[in-house]
């Protein structure tokens, strides 16, 4: 009798839920990895904290600070901090940089409320900070939730004062108030975009007056507290970077604890994945480079953003150490732009096209392109590079899914991918699918976090 072919199995592409292929041994690794990530996320609420924490972890694993002109040989592990706001790490490979390097680029800035440069005021015997939001937020989500204040104040003499208010359980937190529904008749008629004007995102910071008969008594009292805690005066806010961020702890989500909720998964979840991967890569063939960039949420501009020549400078140093031209190195390099993607949300199916949407627990999400409308604002990874990723991920047993961010005409988004590709570096987007992206409390699946780490490790380890 003629043998019957299973044509469906032969010809169709089918995806599986990650839990249907997860071994007990690997399930343990998922848990261990995610505990490390949760600790990182809890202590990295700003780009500066994410950089500092990454340096501390890297130094524990044998990385040394890169100093210009340093001699570098295969196996050397170095980090370089760009102004404390972005970080580049490298593990020198056996092959020359002329044969190209493997780059993973994530960002460590997240949407938040920045304090204005003259933030402090008193109104109706209450003290406030004025804010200017950073990145794409739905403003209504930032009212009536606990907030913490993180950042730096740089005094006129250059002294840098680190500020953290509200992270410690004993510390007070801050808040932006919202209207009660009883008196919100007019507000409720407005669109979500207009219901909370940006200038209403004022942070309540005090109500107790200073004991004298002058004016601005509440403002004076809170300034006095800040002065005794940090030695600063009102004028010092002018040279400060202070961010109000959600005051939530990172927590397991779901009765089955299969997900993680927290502020700033976008994009510290991918930053941690590539950081962990570059720490774990053993004697790579090609030099591995890990970038934690700043300013992605505002377009990657500025000295610490991915468009900055700081990247050329660092890569130029690595190349010069081997007598290699930077442009030759770029021409043969590849980059995984490690950024989160939108997970399909069954409560909002109308914004996604189900066949091409990332699903929770289906592994790392590869995006061939991002952008909006007719793919504008994207680098669109070459098919050859997509095929290469399929090959190395399948060979390493990494679960991945190809996806697109939402329906064609629904909106869109971007990453640092195009800024890397514009440098003549083959680049593809890969990252963790997220629910409630850019909300103060975002959700990711533990399985996908781990698969994203394994994706970065596979890219770094490839021959
Ligand atoms: Mn992102
Ligand atoms: Mn984002």
Tab-separated table of C-alpha atoms and ligand atoms in Angstrom:
chain	number	residue	atom	x	y	z
A	1	UNK	CA	0.000	0.000	0.000
A	2	UNK	CA	1.193	3.484	-0.813
A	3	UNK	CA	2.305	5.447	2.221
A	4	UNK	CA	0.014	8.366	3.006
A	5	UNK	CA	1.647	11.752	3.371
A	6	UNK	CA	0.514	14.165	6.018
A	7	UNK	CA	0.322	17.089	3.630
A	8	UNK	CA	-0.768	19.518	6.318
A	9	UNK	CA	2.274	18.755	8.413
A	10	UNK	CA	4.528	18.947	5.388
A	11	UNK	CA	3.214	22.129	3.868
A	12	UNK	CA	1.636	24.264	6.558
A	13	UNK	CA	3.351	26.487	9.092
A	14	UNK	CA	2.061	25.855	12.580
A	15	UNK	CA	2.956	27.476	15.860
A	16	UNK	CA	2.704	25.997	19.322
A	17	UNK	CA	2.113	27.446	22.737
A	18	UNK	CA	5.490	27.532	24.479
A	19	UNK	CA	4.205	25.536	27.422
A	20	UNK	CA	3.501	22.610	25.096
A	21	UNK	CA	7.199	22.230	24.391
A	22	UNK	CA	8.741	23.349	27.669
A	23	UNK	CA	10.658	20.649	29.545
A	24	UNK	CA	10.648	20.559	33.346
A	25	UNK	CA	14.339	21.411	33.323
A	26	UNK	CA	13.806	24.419	31.125
A	27	UNK	CA	10.803	25.525	33.190
A	28	UNK	CA	13.185	25.870	36.124
A	29	UNK	CA	15.529	27.981	34.020
A	30	UNK	CA	12.633	30.247	33.032
A	31	UNK	CA	11.883	30.851	36.713
A	32	UNK	CA	15.503	31.509	37.672
A	33	UNK	CA	16.016	33.875	34.783
A	34	UNK	CA	12.841	35.805	35.563
A	35	UNK	CA	13.722	36.215	39.250
A	36	UNK	CA	16.952	37.887	38.103
A	37	UNK	CA	15.032	40.105	35.725
A	38	UNK	CA	12.467	41.099	38.358
A	39	UNK	CA	15.240	42.200	40.707
A	40	UNK	CA	16.873	44.205	37.908
A	41	UNK	CA	13.617	45.910	36.936
A	42	UNK	CA	12.800	46.790	40.533
A	43	UNK	CA	16.119	48.599	40.902
A	44	UNK	CA	16.220	50.201	37.433
A	45	UNK	CA	13.453	52.820	37.173
A	46	UNK	CA	15.395	55.346	35.095
A	47	UNK	CA	17.971	55.063	32.342
A	48	UNK	CA	20.692	56.088	34.815
A	49	UNK	CA	19.660	53.437	37.330
A	50	UNK	CA	19.427	50.834	34.541
A	51	UNK	CA	22.974	51.712	33.457
A	52	UNK	CA	24.386	51.721	37.002
A	53	UNK	CA	22.754	48.418	37.850
A	54	UNK	CA	23.997	46.856	34.593
A	55	UNK	CA	27.559	48.008	35.328
A	56	UNK	CA	27.382	46.531	38.823
A	57	UNK	CA	26.196	43.183	37.412
A	58	UNK	CA	28.798	43.230	34.610
A	59	UNK	CA	31.649	43.999	37.012
A	60	UNK	CA	30.647	41.048	39.169
A	61	UNK	CA	31.017	38.934	36.012
A	62	UNK	CA	34.485	40.118	35.108
A	63	UNK	CA	33.843	43.118	32.876
A	64	UNK	CA	36.230	46.060	33.199
A	65	UNK	CA	35.727	49.690	32.292
A	66	UNK	CA	36.995	50.477	28.820
A	67	UNK	CA	39.672	53.170	28.771
A	68	UNK	CA	40.569	54.832	25.438
A	69	UNK	CA	43.602	53.260	23.820
A	70	UNK	CA	43.282	50.051	25.851
A	71	UNK	CA	44.724	46.922	24.270
A	72	UNK	CA	42.052	44.343	23.594
A	73	UNK	CA	42.433	40.643	22.905
A	74	UNK	CA	39.996	37.796	22.302
A	75	UNK	CA	37.984	37.047	25.409
A	76	UNK	CA	38.350	40.538	26.940
A	77	UNK	CA	35.151	41.908	28.488
A	78	UNK	CA	34.672	45.668	28.697
A	79	UNK	CA	31.967	48.236	29.379
A	80	UNK	CA	31.762	51.910	28.552
A	81	UNK	CA	29.224	54.297	30.026
A	82	UNK	CA	28.126	57.196	27.861
A	83	UNK	CA	27.525	59.964	30.409
A	84	UNK	CA	25.884	57.516	32.796
A	85	UNK	CA	22.785	57.448	30.584
A	86	UNK	CA	23.585	54.766	28.060
A	87	UNK	CA	25.913	51.802	28.186
A	88	UNK	CA	27.937	49.770	25.714
A	89	UNK	CA	29.504	46.421	26.584
A	90	UNK	CA	31.708	44.226	24.447
A	91	UNK	CA	33.202	40.750	24.550
A	92	UNK	CA	36.080	40.584	22.082
A	93	UNK	CA	35.758	37.685	19.651
A	94	UNK	CA	38.353	35.419	18.063
A	95	UNK	CA	37.701	36.844	14.598
A	96	UNK	CA	38.782	40.283	13.480
A	97	UNK	CA	36.262	43.111	13.682
A	98	UNK	CA	36.757	43.390	9.923
A	99	UNK	CA	34.559	40.280	9.674
A	100	UNK	CA	31.821	42.145	11.504
A	101	UNK	CA	30.486	42.110	15.057
A	102	UNK	CA	27.171	41.017	16.537
A	103	UNK	CA	25.268	43.854	18.165
A	104	UNK	CA	22.180	43.750	20.348
A	105	UNK	CA	20.617	47.160	20.960
A	106	UNK	CA	17.894	47.813	23.509
A	107	UNK	CA	16.835	50.995	25.285
A	108	UNK	CA	16.557	51.717	28.983
A	109	UNK	CA	14.449	54.893	28.991
A	110	UNK	CA	10.711	54.488	29.562
A	111	UNK	CA	7.680	56.801	29.446
A	112	UNK	CA	7.341	58.920	32.582
A	113	UNK	CA	6.605	62.392	33.940
A	114	UNK	CA	9.678	64.648	33.936
A	115	UNK	CA	9.806	67.596	36.312
A	116	UNK	CA	10.005	70.937	34.528
A	117	UNK	CA	13.123	73.022	35.155
A	118	UNK	CA	11.139	75.405	37.395
A	119	UNK	CA	8.773	72.832	38.863
A	120	UNK	CA	7.977	73.896	42.401
A	121	UNK	CA	4.923	76.007	43.248
A	122	UNK	CA	2.164	76.471	45.763
A	123	UNK	CA	-1.532	76.835	44.939
A	124	UNK	CA	-4.350	77.090	47.471
A	125	UNK	CA	-1.966	76.090	50.252
A	126	UNK	CA	-0.900	72.874	48.533
A	127	UNK	CA	2.585	72.349	47.061
A	128	UNK	CA	3.158	70.838	43.607
A	129	UNK	CA	5.714	69.957	40.958
A	130	UNK	CA	4.955	70.924	37.339
A	131	UNK	CA	5.745	68.118	34.884
A	132	UNK	CA	6.335	67.608	31.180
A	133	UNK	CA	5.603	64.043	30.146
A	134	UNK	CA	8.293	62.007	28.372
A	135	UNK	CA	7.452	59.525	25.627
A	136	UNK	CA	4.075	58.325	24.426
A	137	UNK	CA	1.682	58.090	27.341
A	138	UNK	CA	-2.071	57.902	27.777
A	139	UNK	CA	-2.203	60.770	30.253
A	140	UNK	CA	-5.267	59.549	32.132
A	141	UNK	CA	-3.299	56.469	33.235
A	142	UNK	CA	-0.898	58.607	35.246
A	143	UNK	CA	-3.404	60.218	37.598
A	144	UNK	CA	-4.428	58.789	40.951
A	145	UNK	CA	-1.605	56.226	41.080
A	146	UNK	CA	1.343	56.204	43.494
A	147	UNK	CA	4.428	57.886	42.066
A	148	UNK	CA	8.097	57.895	43.029
A	149	UNK	CA	10.667	60.533	42.195
A	150	UNK	CA	14.000	59.377	40.746
A	151	UNK	CA	16.891	61.188	39.144
A	152	UNK	CA	19.749	63.564	39.706
A	153	UNK	CA	20.265	67.167	40.704
A	154	UNK	CA	23.562	68.577	39.479
A	155	UNK	CA	24.580	71.556	41.556
A	156	UNK	CA	26.277	74.595	40.038
A	157	UNK	CA	29.678	73.347	41.229
A	158	UNK	CA	29.155	70.028	39.400
A	159	UNK	CA	28.286	67.899	42.398
A	160	UNK	CA	25.791	65.211	41.364
A	161	UNK	CA	23.107	64.451	43.922
A	162	UNK	CA	21.164	61.209	43.438
A	163	UNK	CA	17.500	61.488	44.317
A	164	UNK	CA	15.156	58.619	45.108
A	165	UNK	CA	11.901	59.371	46.892
A	166	UNK	CA	9.223	56.772	47.458
A	167	UNK	CA	10.985	53.524	46.520
A	168	UNK	CA	11.658	52.534	50.097
A	169	UNK	CA	8.567	51.204	51.828
A	170	UNK	CA	9.002	53.680	54.699
A	171	UNK	CA	9.330	56.614	52.316
A	172	UNK	CA	6.356	58.804	51.305
A	173	UNK	CA	5.051	58.611	47.727
A	174	UNK	CA	3.612	61.309	45.464
A	175	UNK	CA	0.513	61.534	43.262
A	176	UNK	CA	-1.290	63.446	40.504
A	177	UNK	CA	-4.893	64.030	41.520
A	178	UNK	CA	-7.881	63.541	39.208
A	179	UNK	CA	-11.470	64.778	39.284
A	180	UNK	CA	-14.073	62.848	41.224
A	181	UNK	CA	-16.733	61.322	38.925
A	182	UNK	CA	-19.400	63.337	40.759
A	183	UNK	CA	-17.986	66.562	39.304
A	184	UNK	CA	-16.580	65.214	36.043
A	185	UNK	CA	-19.613	65.840	33.842
A	186	UNK	CA	-17.633	68.074	31.461
A	187	UNK	CA	-14.451	66.021	31.612
A	188	UNK	CA	-16.277	62.779	30.817
A	189	UNK	CA	-17.561	64.262	27.540
A	190	UNK	CA	-13.994	64.806	26.321
A	191	UNK	CA	-11.886	62.312	24.407
A	192	UNK	CA	-9.297	60.315	26.358
A	193	UNK	CA	-6.597	62.407	24.699
A	194	UNK	CA	-8.127	65.667	25.929
A	195	UNK	CA	-9.625	64.682	29.268
A	196	UNK	CA	-6.339	65.183	31.128
A	197	UNK	CA	-4.417	68.178	29.731
A	198	UNK	CA	-0.632	67.867	29.999
A	199	UNK	CA	-0.514	70.975	32.185
A	200	UNK	CA	-2.808	69.279	34.703
A	201	UNK	CA	-0.262	66.531	35.408
A	202	UNK	CA	0.877	68.357	38.527
A	203	UNK	CA	2.352	66.262	41.288
A	204	UNK	CA	1.050	66.865	44.789
A	205	UNK	CA	4.010	66.982	47.170
A	206	UNK	CA	2.846	68.644	50.383
A	207	UNK	CA	0.125	70.356	52.362
A	208	UNK	CA	1.655	71.358	55.697
A	209	UNK	CA	2.572	75.066	56.046
A	210	UNK	CA	5.845	76.343	57.451
A	211	UNK	CA	5.293	77.972	60.822
A	212	UNK	CA	5.560	81.690	60.060
A	213	UNK	CA	3.430	84.529	58.635
A	214	UNK	CA	5.007	84.863	55.177
A	215	UNK	CA	3.689	83.699	51.827
A	216	UNK	CA	4.222	80.304	50.123
A	217	UNK	CA	4.385	78.585	53.490
A	218	UNK	CA	3.694	75.038	52.157
A	219	UNK	CA	6.204	75.458	49.329
A	220	UNK	CA	8.754	76.658	51.862
A	221	UNK	CA	8.124	73.677	54.122
A	222	UNK	CA	8.630	71.080	51.334
A	223	UNK	CA	11.679	72.936	50.001
A	224	UNK	CA	13.041	72.768	53.538
A	225	UNK	CA	12.551	68.982	53.561
A	226	UNK	CA	14.324	68.649	50.194
A	227	UNK	CA	17.121	70.888	51.452
A	228	UNK	CA	17.703	68.853	54.572
A	229	UNK	CA	17.501	65.564	52.652
A	230	UNK	CA	19.564	66.530	49.597
A	231	UNK	CA	21.227	69.882	50.333
A	232	UNK	CA	19.534	71.542	47.368
A	233	UNK	CA	17.726	74.864	46.881
A	234	UNK	CA	14.949	75.793	44.439
A	235	UNK	CA	17.460	77.099	41.888
A	236	UNK	CA	19.117	73.658	41.674
A	237	UNK	CA	16.047	72.213	39.903
A	238	UNK	CA	17.255	74.145	36.853
A	239	UNK	CA	20.072	71.641	36.355
A	240	UNK	CA	18.211	68.538	37.433
A	241	UNK	CA	16.779	65.468	35.704
A	242	UNK	CA	14.012	64.332	38.000
A	243	UNK	CA	11.414	61.852	36.830
A	244	UNK	CA	8.157	60.802	38.426
A	245	UNK	CA	7.708	57.091	37.767
A	246	UNK	CA	5.005	54.657	38.916
A	247	UNK	CA	5.396	53.561	42.515
A	248	UNK	CA	4.469	49.929	41.955
A	249	UNK	CA	6.603	46.945	42.870
A	250	UNK	CA	7.401	44.356	40.217
A	251	UNK	CA	5.023	41.448	40.835
A	252	UNK	CA	4.093	38.051	39.477
A	253	UNK	CA	0.804	38.233	37.609
A	254	UNK	CA	-1.817	35.523	37.217
A	255	UNK	CA	-2.864	32.761	39.591
A	256	UNK	CA	-0.317	30.596	37.796
A	257	UNK	CA	2.415	33.273	38.169
A	258	UNK	CA	3.141	32.940	34.456
A	259	UNK	CA	3.469	36.681	33.855
A	260	UNK	CA	5.299	39.666	35.326
A	261	UNK	CA	3.748	43.069	35.944
A	262	UNK	CA	5.883	46.146	36.369
A	263	UNK	CA	6.838	49.597	35.189
A	264	UNK	CA	9.279	49.874	32.294
A	265	UNK	CA	9.302	46.407	30.689
A	266	UNK	CA	9.594	48.532	27.517
A	267	UNK	CA	12.450	48.120	27.084
A	268	UNK	CA	14.336	46.980	30.162
A	269	UNK	CA	13.020	43.465	29.566
A	270	UNK	CA	15.083	43.290	26.365
A	271	UNK	CA	17.958	45.278	27.888
A	272	UNK	CA	18.245	42.652	30.619
A	273	UNK	CA	17.985	39.830	28.050
A	274	UNK	CA	20.936	41.094	26.019
A	275	UNK	CA	22.898	42.035	29.133
A	276	UNK	CA	22.441	38.551	30.574
A	277	UNK	CA	23.341	37.059	27.185
A	278	UNK	CA	26.591	38.989	26.791
A	279	UNK	CA	27.558	37.973	30.334
A	280	UNK	CA	26.862	34.339	29.500
A	281	UNK	CA	28.394	34.112	26.024
A	282	UNK	CA	31.537	31.987	26.155
A	283	UNK	CA	34.499	32.720	23.867
A	284	UNK	CA	32.499	34.045	20.911
A	285	UNK	CA	33.782	33.806	17.345
A	286	UNK	CA	32.710	37.316	16.487
A	287	UNK	CA	32.960	40.263	18.854
A	288	UNK	CA	29.697	40.789	20.756
A	289	UNK	CA	28.396	44.250	21.552
A	290	UNK	CA	25.515	45.053	23.860
A	291	UNK	CA	23.947	48.519	23.891
A	292	UNK	CA	21.583	49.962	26.453
A	293	UNK	CA	20.476	53.190	24.781
A	294	UNK	CA	18.680	56.233	26.111
A	295	UNK	CA	16.091	58.529	24.452
A	296	UNK	CA	14.397	55.866	22.312
A	297	UNK	CA	10.990	56.987	23.538
A	298	UNK	CA	11.565	60.490	22.182
A	299	UNK	CA	13.120	59.495	18.868
A	300	UNK	CA	16.684	58.374	19.719
A	301	UNK	CA	18.114	61.887	19.329
A	302	UNK	CA	20.653	63.510	21.640
A	303	UNK	CA	24.085	62.490	22.920
A	304	UNK	CA	22.810	59.418	24.715
A	305	UNK	CA	20.341	58.299	22.016
A	306	UNK	CA	21.038	55.626	19.401
A	307	UNK	CA	21.618	58.246	16.693
A	308	UNK	CA	24.537	59.645	18.710
A	309	UNK	CA	28.081	59.397	17.388
A	310	UNK	CA	28.978	58.003	20.821
A	311	UNK	CA	28.317	54.604	19.230
A	312	UNK	CA	30.748	55.311	16.351
A	313	UNK	CA	33.278	56.495	18.888
A	314	UNK	CA	33.125	53.300	20.958
A	315	UNK	CA	33.056	50.998	17.933
A	316	UNK	CA	35.838	53.050	16.338
A	317	UNK	CA	37.959	52.410	19.440
A	318	UNK	CA	37.359	48.633	19.237
A	319	UNK	CA	38.234	48.683	15.538
A	320	UNK	CA	41.325	50.868	15.973
A	321	UNK	CA	42.664	48.394	18.544
A	322	UNK	CA	42.704	45.833	15.703
A	323	UNK	CA	43.711	48.188	12.915
A	324	UNK	CA	40.296	47.776	11.271
A	325	UNK	CA	38.330	50.481	9.455
A	326	UNK	CA	35.023	51.171	11.222
A	327	UNK	CA	33.099	51.229	7.924
A	328	UNK	CA	34.447	47.754	7.059
A	329	UNK	CA	33.334	46.494	10.440
A	330	UNK	CA	29.808	47.936	10.065
A	331	UNK	CA	29.426	46.543	6.549
A	332	UNK	CA	29.862	42.998	7.867
A	333	UNK	CA	28.085	43.379	11.205
A	334	UNK	CA	24.575	42.457	12.227
A	335	UNK	CA	22.299	43.946	14.845
A	336	UNK	CA	19.366	42.596	16.767
A	337	UNK	CA	17.316	45.627	17.676
A	338	UNK	CA	15.987	44.264	20.937
A	339	UNK	CA	12.742	46.044	21.667
A	340	UNK	CA	9.335	44.988	22.857
A	341	UNK	CA	6.406	44.414	20.550
A	342	UNK	CA	2.635	44.546	21.055
A	343	UNK	CA	1.047	41.328	22.306
A	344	UNK	CA	-2.395	40.388	21.021
A	345	UNK	CA	-4.997	41.466	23.579
A	346	UNK	CA	-8.254	39.458	23.369
A	347	UNK	CA	-10.126	42.355	24.991
A	348	UNK	CA	-9.093	44.614	22.100
A	349	UNK	CA	-8.977	42.271	19.093
A	350	UNK	CA	-10.061	45.024	16.688
A	351	UNK	CA	-6.628	46.706	16.607
A	352	UNK	CA	-4.684	43.591	15.637
A	353	UNK	CA	-4.604	41.338	12.633
A	354	UNK	CA	-4.632	37.986	14.366
A	355	UNK	CA	-2.545	36.024	11.868
A	356	UNK	CA	0.366	38.436	12.246
A	357	UNK	CA	0.040	39.473	15.883
A	358	UNK	CA	2.441	38.376	18.610
A	359	UNK	CA	0.894	36.058	21.162
A	360	UNK	CA	1.827	35.731	24.794
A	361	UNK	CA	3.804	32.508	25.464
A	362	UNK	CA	4.734	31.973	21.823
A	363	UNK	CA	8.302	33.129	22.314
A	364	UNK	CA	10.354	36.103	21.196
A	365	UNK	CA	8.621	38.292	18.608
A	366	UNK	CA	10.573	39.007	15.426
A	367	UNK	CA	9.464	42.056	13.469
A	368	UNK	CA	10.703	42.208	9.889
A	369	UNK	CA	9.556	45.829	9.851
A	370	UNK	CA	7.915	48.387	12.141
A	371	UNK	CA	6.769	51.877	11.151
A	372	UNK	CA	3.306	53.177	10.294
A	373	UNK	CA	0.953	53.461	7.291
A	374	UNK	CA	2.893	52.271	4.224
A	375	UNK	CA	5.779	51.026	6.410
A	376	UNK	CA	7.124	54.553	6.755
A	377	UNK	CA	9.827	54.958	9.363
A	378	UNK	CA	11.242	51.445	9.266
A	379	UNK	CA	14.410	49.702	8.152
A	380	UNK	CA	12.628	46.493	6.989
A	381	UNK	CA	15.091	43.665	7.610
A	382	UNK	CA	16.341	41.924	4.431
A	383	UNK	CA	14.763	38.511	3.813
A	384	UNK	CA	18.258	37.013	3.948
A	385	UNK	CA	18.664	38.230	7.525
A	386	UNK	CA	15.218	36.920	8.500
A	387	UNK	CA	16.209	33.535	7.082
A	388	UNK	CA	19.445	33.665	9.074
A	389	UNK	CA	17.501	34.324	12.278
A	390	UNK	CA	15.110	31.439	11.520
A	391	UNK	CA	18.117	29.183	11.088
A	392	UNK	CA	20.089	30.102	14.201
A	393	UNK	CA	17.010	30.207	16.441
A	394	UNK	CA	15.724	26.850	15.220
A	395	UNK	CA	19.171	25.316	15.584
A	396	UNK	CA	19.354	26.576	19.164
A	397	UNK	CA	15.835	25.426	20.021
A	398	UNK	CA	14.617	28.963	20.686
A	399	UNK	CA	10.913	29.575	20.260
A	400	UNK	CA	10.151	32.622	18.121
A	401	UNK	CA	7.191	34.112	16.297
A	402	UNK	CA	7.046	36.502	13.378
A	403	UNK	CA	4.782	39.444	14.104
A	404	UNK	CA	3.613	42.906	13.190
A	405	UNK	CA	2.595	45.746	15.474
A	406	UNK	CA	-1.179	46.035	14.972
A	407	UNK	CA	-3.465	46.376	11.973
A	408	UNK	CA	-2.125	48.122	8.893
A	409	UNK	CA	-3.950	51.439	9.288
A	410	UNK	CA	-4.308	51.375	13.064
A	411	UNK	CA	-1.109	53.174	14.029
A	412	UNK	CA	2.394	51.842	14.442
A	413	UNK	CA	5.666	52.392	16.177
A	414	UNK	CA	9.395	52.398	15.767
A	415	UNK	CA	12.555	51.210	17.445
A	416	UNK	CA	16.279	51.930	17.112
A	417	UNK	CA	16.450	49.431	14.206
A	418	UNK	CA	16.512	51.989	11.417
A	419	UNK	CA	19.290	54.024	13.039
A	420	UNK	CA	21.456	50.912	13.133
A	421	UNK	CA	20.497	49.876	9.596
A	422	UNK	CA	21.249	53.388	8.328
A	423	UNK	CA	24.836	52.753	9.451
A	424	UNK	CA	25.096	49.907	6.924
A	425	UNK	CA	24.490	47.241	9.587
A	426	UNK	CA	22.051	44.402	8.791
A	427	UNK	CA	19.355	44.834	11.445
A	428	UNK	CA	16.244	43.009	12.603
A	429	UNK	CA	13.823	43.701	15.444
A	430	UNK	CA	13.301	41.022	18.081
A	431	UNK	CA	11.771	41.376	21.505
A	432	UNK	CA	9.245	40.465	24.151
A	433	UNK	CA	5.491	40.848	23.422
A	434	UNK	CA	3.899	43.210	25.960
A	435	UNK	CA	0.331	43.813	27.139
A	436	UNK	CA	-0.578	47.391	28.145
A	437	UNK	CA	2.612	48.744	26.603
A	438	UNK	CA	3.561	52.236	27.861
A	439	UNK	CA	1.071	51.972	30.734
A	440	UNK	CA	2.405	52.558	34.252
A	441	UNK	CA	2.117	48.804	34.824
A	442	UNK	CA	2.969	46.621	31.833
A	443	UNK	CA	2.621	42.837	31.465
A	444	UNK	CA	4.989	40.294	29.911
A	445	UNK	CA	5.070	36.491	29.887
A	446	UNK	CA	7.927	34.804	31.723
A	447	UNK	CA	8.325	32.270	28.940
A	448	UNK	CA	8.769	35.019	26.347
A	449	UNK	CA	11.292	36.852	28.552
A	450	UNK	CA	13.447	33.751	28.734
A	451	UNK	CA	13.157	33.049	24.993
A	452	UNK	CA	14.260	36.615	24.289
A	453	UNK	CA	17.363	36.052	26.400
A	454	UNK	CA	18.032	32.844	24.465
A	455	UNK	CA	17.570	34.741	21.189
A	456	UNK	CA	20.287	37.210	22.156
A	457	UNK	CA	22.533	34.378	23.307
A	458	UNK	CA	21.989	32.522	20.021
A	459	UNK	CA	22.896	35.646	18.019
A	460	UNK	CA	26.032	36.239	20.098
A	461	UNK	CA	27.083	32.578	20.002
A	462	UNK	CA	26.574	32.013	16.247
A	463	UNK	CA	29.708	30.951	14.344
B	1	LIG	MN1	10.693	50.221	23.163
B	2	LIG	MN1	8.230	52.391	23.872
